[in-house]
Coordinates of C-alpha atoms in Angstrom, one line a residue:
M1 CA 110.2 95.0 62.9
A2 CA 109.5 98.5 63.5
K3 CA 107.8 99.4 66.6
T4 CA 104.5 101.0 65.1
S5 CA 104.3 99.6 61.8
I6 CA 103.0 102.0 59.1
L7 CA 101.9 99.0 56.9
N8 CA 98.4 97.6 57.5
K9 CA 96.8 94.7 56.4
K10 CA 95.3 96.8 52.6
S11 CA 98.7 97.4 52.1
L12 CA 100.1 94.0 52.3
D13 CA 97.6 92.3 50.5
F14 CA 98.0 95.2 47.7
L15 CA 102.0 94.6 47.9
K16 CA 101.2 90.6 47.5
K17 CA 98.7 91.5 44.2
Y18 CA 101.2 93.7 42.9
L19 CA 104.2 91.5 42.9
N20 CA 102.4 88.0 42.3
N21 CA 101.4 90.1 38.4
A22 CA 103.9 89.4 36.1
S23 CA 105.2 93.0 34.8
P24 CA 108.1 92.3 32.0
T25 CA 109.7 95.2 30.1
G26 CA 106.9 96.4 27.8
Y27 CA 104.1 94.3 28.8
E28 CA 103.8 96.7 32.1
W29 CA 100.1 97.6 31.8
D30 CA 98.3 94.7 33.9
G31 CA 100.8 95.7 36.8
Q32 CA 100.1 99.3 36.5
K33 CA 96.1 99.0 36.8
I34 CA 96.4 97.1 40.0
W35 CA 98.7 99.6 41.0
M36 CA 96.7 102.5 40.1
D37 CA 93.7 101.2 41.9
Y38 CA 95.4 101.0 45.0
L39 CA 96.5 104.5 44.7
K40 CA 93.3 106.1 43.2
P41 CA 91.6 107.1 46.3
Y42 CA 94.7 109.3 47.6
V43 CA 95.6 111.2 44.3
D44 CA 93.8 113.7 42.5
E45 CA 94.4 112.3 38.5
F46 CA 96.4 109.8 36.6
I47 CA 98.7 110.6 33.7
T48 CA 99.3 107.8 31.4
D49 CA 102.1 107.4 28.5
T50 CA 102.2 105.6 25.1
Y51 CA 104.3 103.1 26.8
G52 CA 102.7 102.5 29.9
T53 CA 104.1 104.7 32.5
A54 CA 101.4 106.1 35.0
V55 CA 101.5 108.8 37.3
G56 CA 99.3 109.8 40.3
V57 CA 99.5 113.8 40.7
I58 CA 98.5 115.5 43.7
N59 CA 97.3 119.3 43.2
P60 CA 97.8 119.0 39.3
K61 CA 97.7 123.1 39.0
A62 CA 100.6 124.4 41.1
K63 CA 103.6 125.4 39.3
Y64 CA 106.2 123.6 41.1
K65 CA 107.0 120.0 40.6
V66 CA 108.1 117.2 42.7
V67 CA 108.5 113.6 41.4
I68 CA 108.8 110.6 43.6
E69 CA 109.6 108.0 41.3
G70 CA 110.1 103.9 41.2
H71 CA 110.0 101.6 37.8
A72 CA 106.8 99.0 37.2
D73 CA 108.9 96.7 35.1
E74 CA 111.0 93.4 35.9
I75 CA 113.3 91.2 33.6
S76 CA 112.3 88.6 31.8
W77 CA 112.7 86.6 28.2
Y78 CA 111.7 86.4 24.5
V79 CA 111.4 83.6 22.9
N80 CA 114.2 83.9 20.1
Y81 CA 114.5 80.9 18.1
I82 CA 112.5 77.4 18.4
S83 CA 114.5 74.6 17.1
D84 CA 112.9 71.4 14.8
N85 CA 112.8 69.4 17.6
G86 CA 110.6 71.5 19.8
L87 CA 113.6 73.4 22.4
I88 CA 112.9 77.1 22.9
Y89 CA 116.2 79.5 22.9
V90 CA 115.9 82.9 24.9
I91 CA 117.2 86.2 24.4
R92 CA 117.1 88.5 28.1
N93 CA 114.5 91.4 28.1
G94 CA 116.6 93.2 30.4
G95 CA 119.0 91.7 32.5
S96 CA 118.0 88.4 33.1
D97 CA 120.7 86.0 34.8
H98 CA 121.4 82.9 32.3
M99 CA 123.3 81.0 35.7
I100 CA 119.8 80.5 37.8
A101 CA 117.9 79.1 34.8
P102 CA 118.4 75.4 34.9
S103 CA 115.4 74.0 36.6
K104 CA 113.2 76.9 36.5
I105 CA 109.5 76.6 35.2
V106 CA 108.6 79.2 33.0
N107 CA 105.2 81.2 32.2
I108 CA 105.4 82.0 28.3
H109 CA 102.8 84.5 27.6
T110 CA 100.9 83.8 24.3
K111 CA 97.6 85.3 23.2
K112 CA 96.1 81.8 24.1
G113 CA 97.3 82.2 27.6
I114 CA 99.8 81.2 29.8
V115 CA 101.9 78.1 28.4
K116 CA 104.0 76.7 31.4
G117 CA 107.5 75.3 30.2
V118 CA 110.8 74.2 31.9
F119 CA 114.7 75.4 31.5
G120 CA 116.1 71.9 31.1
W121 CA 119.4 71.0 31.8
P122 CA 121.6 68.0 31.3
A123 CA 121.5 65.6 34.4
I124 CA 125.0 65.3 36.3
H125 CA 125.5 61.8 35.6
T126 CA 125.8 62.8 31.9
R127 CA 127.8 65.8 32.2
D128 CA 132.0 65.6 31.7
K129 CA 133.1 66.4 35.0
A130 CA 136.9 67.4 33.9
K131 CA 134.9 70.5 31.3
E132 CA 131.4 71.0 33.0
E133 CA 130.0 74.2 31.1
T134 CA 128.1 76.4 32.6
P135 CA 125.1 77.9 32.1
K136 CA 124.5 80.5 28.9
I137 CA 122.1 82.1 26.7
E138 CA 123.5 79.3 24.0
N139 CA 122.9 76.1 26.0
I140 CA 119.8 76.9 27.7
T141 CA 116.6 75.7 26.2
I142 CA 112.6 75.9 27.7
D143 CA 110.9 72.4 27.0
V144 CA 107.4 72.7 27.2
G145 CA 106.8 69.1 26.4
A146 CA 106.2 69.3 22.7
K147 CA 107.7 66.6 19.9
D148 CA 108.3 69.3 17.5
K149 CA 108.4 73.2 16.5
A150 CA 105.1 72.7 14.9
E151 CA 103.4 71.4 17.8
V152 CA 104.9 74.6 20.0
E153 CA 103.8 77.1 17.6
K154 CA 100.4 74.9 17.8
M155 CA 100.2 76.2 21.7
G156 CA 100.8 79.2 20.6
V157 CA 104.5 79.8 21.0
H158 CA 106.1 82.5 18.7
V159 CA 109.2 83.8 18.4
G160 CA 108.8 87.0 20.6
C161 CA 106.4 85.9 23.1
V162 CA 107.8 86.9 26.6
I163 CA 108.8 84.7 29.3
T164 CA 108.5 84.9 33.3
Y165 CA 109.0 82.8 36.2
P166 CA 106.0 82.3 38.3
D167 CA 107.7 82.5 41.7
E168 CA 105.6 84.4 44.5
F169 CA 105.6 86.4 47.2
H170 CA 106.3 85.0 50.6
I171 CA 107.7 86.1 53.8
L172 CA 111.3 84.6 56.0
N173 CA 111.2 84.7 59.4
K174 CA 108.4 87.5 59.9
D175 CA 110.4 90.5 58.8
K176 CA 111.9 89.6 55.1
F177 CA 109.9 89.8 52.0
V178 CA 111.2 87.4 49.4
C179 CA 109.8 87.6 45.6
R180 CA 110.9 87.8 42.2
A181 CA 110.9 91.6 40.5
L182 CA 110.9 93.5 44.3
D183 CA 113.4 95.3 41.6
N184 CA 111.2 97.8 41.7
R185 CA 107.9 96.8 42.4
M186 CA 109.0 97.8 45.9
G187 CA 109.8 101.1 44.5
G188 CA 106.1 101.7 43.2
F189 CA 104.7 100.1 46.3
M190 CA 106.3 102.9 48.1
I191 CA 105.7 105.6 47.0
A192 CA 101.9 104.2 47.1
E193 CA 102.5 104.3 50.3
V194 CA 103.5 107.9 50.8
A195 CA 100.6 108.7 49.1
R196 CA 98.1 106.9 51.5
L197 CA 100.4 108.2 54.7
L198 CA 99.8 112.3 53.1
H199 CA 96.3 111.5 52.4
E200 CA 95.3 109.9 56.0
N201 CA 97.2 112.4 57.9
K202 CA 95.6 114.9 55.8
K203 CA 99.0 116.6 54.9
K204 CA 98.2 119.6 52.0
L205 CA 101.5 119.9 50.2
P206 CA 102.7 123.5 48.5
F207 CA 103.4 122.0 45.2
G208 CA 102.3 119.4 42.6
L209 CA 103.6 115.5 43.7
Y210 CA 104.0 113.3 41.1
I211 CA 103.4 109.5 41.9
T212 CA 105.9 108.3 38.9
N213 CA 105.8 104.3 38.5
S214 CA 108.2 104.8 35.1
V215 CA 108.3 101.2 32.7
Q216 CA 111.2 100.0 30.8
E217 CA 113.7 100.5 33.2
E218 CA 115.3 97.1 32.8
I219 CA 116.8 98.1 29.5
G220 CA 118.0 101.6 29.9
L221 CA 116.0 103.8 32.1
R222 CA 113.4 104.7 28.9
G223 CA 110.4 105.0 30.5
A224 CA 111.8 107.8 32.9
E225 CA 113.5 109.2 29.7
M226 CA 109.7 110.1 28.4
I227 CA 108.0 110.9 31.4
T228 CA 110.2 113.8 32.6
Q229 CA 109.7 115.6 29.6
T230 CA 106.1 115.3 29.9
I231 CA 105.8 116.6 33.4
K232 CA 108.9 118.7 33.7
P233 CA 109.8 118.5 37.3
N234 CA 111.4 120.5 39.5
V235 CA 112.8 117.8 41.5
A236 CA 112.6 114.1 41.6
I237 CA 113.3 111.9 44.1
V238 CA 114.0 108.3 42.8
T239 CA 113.9 105.1 44.6
D240 CA 114.9 101.5 43.4
V241 CA 117.1 98.7 45.0
T242 CA 121.0 98.4 46.1
H243 CA 122.4 95.3 46.7
D244 CA 123.8 94.4 50.1
T245 CA 126.5 93.2 50.1
T246 CA 126.8 90.9 53.4
T247 CA 126.1 87.5 51.3
P248 CA 129.1 85.3 49.8
M249 CA 131.2 86.5 46.8
I250 CA 130.7 90.0 47.1
D251 CA 134.0 92.1 47.0
R252 CA 132.7 95.2 49.6
K253 CA 136.3 96.8 49.0
K254 CA 134.9 97.0 45.2
E255 CA 130.9 97.1 46.4
G256 CA 130.9 98.9 49.6
H257 CA 129.4 98.1 53.0
L258 CA 125.5 97.6 52.5
E259 CA 123.0 95.7 54.5
L260 CA 119.6 94.6 55.2
G261 CA 117.9 96.0 58.3
L262 CA 120.1 99.1 58.5
G263 CA 118.0 101.6 56.6
P264 CA 117.1 103.5 53.6
V265 CA 120.8 103.8 51.5
V266 CA 121.5 107.5 50.4
A267 CA 123.3 107.8 47.0
Y268 CA 126.1 110.0 46.2
A269 CA 127.0 110.4 42.3
P270 CA 127.6 113.2 40.1
A271 CA 123.7 113.0 39.0
V272 CA 122.6 113.7 42.7
Q273 CA 122.2 117.1 43.9
Q274 CA 124.1 117.4 46.7
K275 CA 121.8 120.4 48.6
L276 CA 118.5 118.2 47.8
R277 CA 120.5 114.9 49.2
D278 CA 121.6 117.5 52.1
L279 CA 117.7 117.5 52.7
I280 CA 117.4 113.9 52.5
T281 CA 120.3 113.4 55.2
D282 CA 119.4 116.1 57.5
T283 CA 115.6 114.8 57.2
A284 CA 116.6 111.2 58.4
E285 CA 118.7 112.6 61.0
K286 CA 116.2 114.9 62.8
N287 CA 113.5 112.1 62.6
K288 CA 116.0 109.4 63.7
I289 CA 115.3 107.1 60.3
P290 CA 118.7 105.1 59.7
F291 CA 120.6 105.4 56.5
Q292 CA 123.3 104.3 55.0
R293 CA 125.6 105.7 52.3
S294 CA 126.4 104.5 49.2
A295 CA 129.2 106.3 46.5
L296 CA 128.0 105.7 42.8
S297 CA 130.7 106.1 39.8
R298 CA 130.1 108.1 37.1
A299 CA 126.0 107.0 36.4
T300 CA 123.8 105.5 39.2
G301 CA 122.2 103.2 36.9
T302 CA 118.9 104.0 37.7
D303 CA 115.9 106.4 36.9
T304 CA 117.6 109.2 39.0
D305 CA 119.5 109.4 36.0
A306 CA 117.3 110.0 33.1
F307 CA 115.5 112.7 35.4
A308 CA 119.0 114.6 36.6
Y309 CA 119.9 115.1 32.7
S310 CA 116.8 116.0 31.4
N311 CA 114.9 119.2 30.9
G312 CA 118.1 121.3 31.7
G313 CA 118.7 119.8 34.6
V314 CA 116.2 118.3 37.1
A315 CA 117.2 118.6 41.2
S316 CA 117.4 114.7 41.5
A317 CA 118.2 112.4 44.3
L318 CA 118.3 108.3 45.1
I319 CA 117.0 106.5 48.2
S320 CA 117.9 102.8 47.4
L321 CA 116.4 99.7 49.6
P322 CA 119.0 97.2 50.3
L323 CA 118.4 93.8 48.2
R324 CA 119.6 90.6 48.4
Y325 CA 120.6 88.6 45.7
M326 CA 119.3 90.8 43.0
H327 CA 117.8 89.5 39.9
T328 CA 116.7 86.4 40.9
T329 CA 113.8 84.6 42.0
V330 CA 114.5 84.7 45.8
E331 CA 115.3 88.7 46.0
M332 CA 115.2 89.4 49.4
V333 CA 114.4 92.8 51.6
H334 CA 113.8 93.2 55.3
R335 CA 110.4 94.9 56.4
D336 CA 112.1 97.6 58.6
D337 CA 113.8 99.1 55.5
V338 CA 110.8 99.3 53.5
E339 CA 109.2 101.3 56.1
N340 CA 112.1 103.2 56.6
V341 CA 112.3 104.3 53.0
I342 CA 108.6 105.2 53.1
K343 CA 109.3 107.2 55.9
L344 CA 112.7 109.3 54.6
I345 CA 110.6 110.2 51.4
Y346 CA 107.4 111.6 53.1
E347 CA 109.3 113.3 55.6
S348 CA 111.7 114.8 53.4
L349 CA 109.0 115.4 50.9
L350 CA 107.8 117.7 54.0
N351 CA 110.9 119.7 54.0
I352 CA 110.5 120.7 50.5
K353 CA 109.3 124.8 50.0
D354 CA 107.6 125.7 47.1
G355 CA 110.0 127.1 44.3
E356 CA 113.4 125.9 46.0
T357 CA 115.6 125.9 43.3
F358 CA 118.6 124.2 45.5
S359 CA 121.0 126.4 44.1
Y360 CA 124.6 126.1 44.7
F361 CA 124.9 129.7 44.2
K362 CA 122.8 131.0 47.0

């Protein structure tokens, strides 16, 4: 663990509450309310939009605008078809992993409240060992204990109900945070902590700071695409998760070498504005914040792309949190990395000057 932790009990209580609340893509508003309640003492005002993105603003009258951003949504499933014998077939809402579904408990969100179900799977005794089928969208089904379709519908379940996993936050070996939806509830948590530290340390920024928790990243960066047009920022520092590549079945020659506990990951990609990235890496070196580097071909696959290529071009950078087991219910991050991402964003903000263009031609 870090020598002097910047996370306090209130921080960790917020993180637990924020993670344990389901926030599937398109249904993020309850989680956004939890996030806004925590952030309220540290900002001057909030902006929200039609689809649920929430932004805490410091210095709202300032002309020069800097965004720090994470995304609020988590992957989930939709009810797609209910069979005559009461089994539920699903489609993805985001990049949900069919391979981990069998034997998982699920929460089906209905107007009547949560309906519990399970992703069933045929017993090992009944499967053909010579040609075992793997789980796929076509053969995974949810059983809610109903005898037929009518009974399922009587429970309030219908096509379009969203489905999440109930797995909750816990800590392994004192310093590993484990939960579903660390991608990217950790981002929302970390930018909120940056706002808290600015407030507690009485730091006055020379620009407007827009602490942005975007919706609908998991289905194509849609929330960021919308809110960047509203804010019209000059700079955007985005934080999301990236893969720890040290676990089995990951090819480091393809994915690069990234590891829990070795610090934030600074992205190299066309969407990343190089002078802004240099400011971030210089800040890390000056403040002795450990960091790793990652090269990303073409797009970053994060909200960085949405901000960078908006409004005629916004200087954007990506600081990622290494994570194991992405899009499972046991996503894992290292507490030290969480604290160092917070520190790196915080210290980088203190180095951005009002009116800075980051021009390559100066």
